Coordinates of C-alpha atoms in Angstrom, one line a residue:
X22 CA -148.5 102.7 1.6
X23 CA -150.5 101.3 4.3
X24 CA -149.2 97.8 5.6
X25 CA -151.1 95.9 8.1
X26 CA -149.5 92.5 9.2
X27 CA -151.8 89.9 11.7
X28 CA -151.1 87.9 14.1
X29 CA -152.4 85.6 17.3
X30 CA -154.7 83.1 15.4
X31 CA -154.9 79.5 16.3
X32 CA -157.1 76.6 17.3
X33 CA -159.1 77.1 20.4
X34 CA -161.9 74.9 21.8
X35 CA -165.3 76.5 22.5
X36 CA -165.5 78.6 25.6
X37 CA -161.6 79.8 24.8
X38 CA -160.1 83.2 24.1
X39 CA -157.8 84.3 21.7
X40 CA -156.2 87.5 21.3
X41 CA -155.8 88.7 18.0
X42 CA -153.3 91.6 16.8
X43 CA -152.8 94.1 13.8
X44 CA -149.5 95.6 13.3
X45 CA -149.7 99.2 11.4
X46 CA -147.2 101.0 9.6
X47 CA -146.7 102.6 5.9
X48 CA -148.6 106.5 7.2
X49 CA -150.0 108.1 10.3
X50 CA -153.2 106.8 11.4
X51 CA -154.3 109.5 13.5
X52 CA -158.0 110.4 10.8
X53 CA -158.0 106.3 10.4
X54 CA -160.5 104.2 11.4
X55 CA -159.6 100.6 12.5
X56 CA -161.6 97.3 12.0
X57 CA -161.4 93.3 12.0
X58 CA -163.6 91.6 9.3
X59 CA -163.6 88.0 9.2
X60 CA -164.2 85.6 6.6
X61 CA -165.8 81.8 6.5
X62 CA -165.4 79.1 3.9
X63 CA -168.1 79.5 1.4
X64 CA -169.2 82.5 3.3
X65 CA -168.6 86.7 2.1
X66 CA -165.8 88.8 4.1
X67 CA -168.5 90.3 7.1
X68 CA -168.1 93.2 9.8
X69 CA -166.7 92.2 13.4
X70 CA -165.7 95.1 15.1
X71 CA -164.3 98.9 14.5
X72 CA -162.2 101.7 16.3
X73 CA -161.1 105.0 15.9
X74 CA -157.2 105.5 15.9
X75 CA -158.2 107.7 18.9
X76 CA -159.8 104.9 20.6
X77 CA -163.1 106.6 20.4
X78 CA -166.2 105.3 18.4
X79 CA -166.1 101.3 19.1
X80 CA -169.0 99.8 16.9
X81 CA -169.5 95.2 17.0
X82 CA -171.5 92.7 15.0
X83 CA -174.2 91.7 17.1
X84 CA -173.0 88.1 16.7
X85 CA -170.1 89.2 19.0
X86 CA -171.2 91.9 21.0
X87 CA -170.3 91.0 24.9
X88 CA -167.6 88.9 23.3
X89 CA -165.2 90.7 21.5
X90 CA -163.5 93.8 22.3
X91 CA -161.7 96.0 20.0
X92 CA -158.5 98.2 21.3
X93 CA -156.0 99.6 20.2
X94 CA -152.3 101.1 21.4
X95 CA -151.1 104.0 19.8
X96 CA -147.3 104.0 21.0
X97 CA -146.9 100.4 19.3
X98 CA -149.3 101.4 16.1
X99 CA -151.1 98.1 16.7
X100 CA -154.6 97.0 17.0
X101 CA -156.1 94.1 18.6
X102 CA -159.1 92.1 19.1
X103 CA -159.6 90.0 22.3
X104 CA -162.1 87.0 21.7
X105 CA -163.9 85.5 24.5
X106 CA -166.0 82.4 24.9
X107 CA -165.4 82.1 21.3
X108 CA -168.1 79.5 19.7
X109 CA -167.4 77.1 16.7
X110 CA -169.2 79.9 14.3
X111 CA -166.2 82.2 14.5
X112 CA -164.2 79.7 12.7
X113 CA -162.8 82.4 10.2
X114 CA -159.8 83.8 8.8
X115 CA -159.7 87.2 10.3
X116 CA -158.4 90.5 8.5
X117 CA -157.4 93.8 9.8
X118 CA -158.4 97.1 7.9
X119 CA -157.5 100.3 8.1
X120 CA -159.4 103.1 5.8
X121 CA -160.5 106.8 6.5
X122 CA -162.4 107.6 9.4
X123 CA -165.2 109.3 7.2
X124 CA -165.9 105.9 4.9
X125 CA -168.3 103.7 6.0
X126 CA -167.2 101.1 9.2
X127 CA -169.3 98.2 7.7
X128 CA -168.2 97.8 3.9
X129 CA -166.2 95.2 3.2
X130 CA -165.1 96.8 -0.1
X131 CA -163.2 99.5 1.7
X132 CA -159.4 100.5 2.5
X133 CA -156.4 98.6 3.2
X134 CA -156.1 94.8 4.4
X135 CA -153.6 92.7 6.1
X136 CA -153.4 88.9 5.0
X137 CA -155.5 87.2 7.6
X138 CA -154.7 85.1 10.3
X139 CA -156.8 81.6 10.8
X140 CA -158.9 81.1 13.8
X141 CA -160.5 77.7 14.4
X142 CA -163.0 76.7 17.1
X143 CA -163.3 73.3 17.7
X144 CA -162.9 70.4 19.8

């Protein structure tokens, strides 16, 4: 069973960076495809940013594109996601994701999730 634990949120004024990470463990990952959704108050789960296990195939939302950068490290089985001159409308919990690399990068109604980790922009 796939387990995916976050961590690295926080509150952050505008113009900050945070760096986010996704501890993975439960299979081998190796045909997985990685991803960070994020979610707003009164708002649906949406698409940030996706990675292949192998560290191929990186794929943003265009609302962080330049911003964000997906990565990953295979000897520690953890993801992260690296926020810069992060802006008051990424105010979000984020969630990790793991599913099969041949399932759609941009449902939010696919594979396994972690619990979230709060990140607040504000100042």
């Amino acid at each position: 069973q796939v387990q995916l634990v976050e961590a690295g949120g926080g509150l952050v004024q505008p113009g900050g960076s945070l760096r986010l990470s996704c501890a993975a463990s439960g299979r081998t990952f190796s045909n997985y495809r990685m991803g960070w959704f994020r979610q707003a108050p009164g708002k649906e789960r949406e698409f940030v940013a996706t990675i292949l296990w192998s560290g191929e195939s990186t794929h943003y939302a265009d609302s962080v594109k330049g911003r964000f950068t997906i990565s990953r490290d295979n000897a520690k089985d953890t993801v992260y996601l690296q926020m810069n001159s992060l802006k008051p409308e990424d105010t979000a919990v984020y969630y990790c994701n793991a599913r099969w690399k041949f399932i759609d990068p941009y449902s939010a109604g696919s594979g396994s999730w972690g619990q979230g980790t709060q990140v607040t922009v504000s100042s």
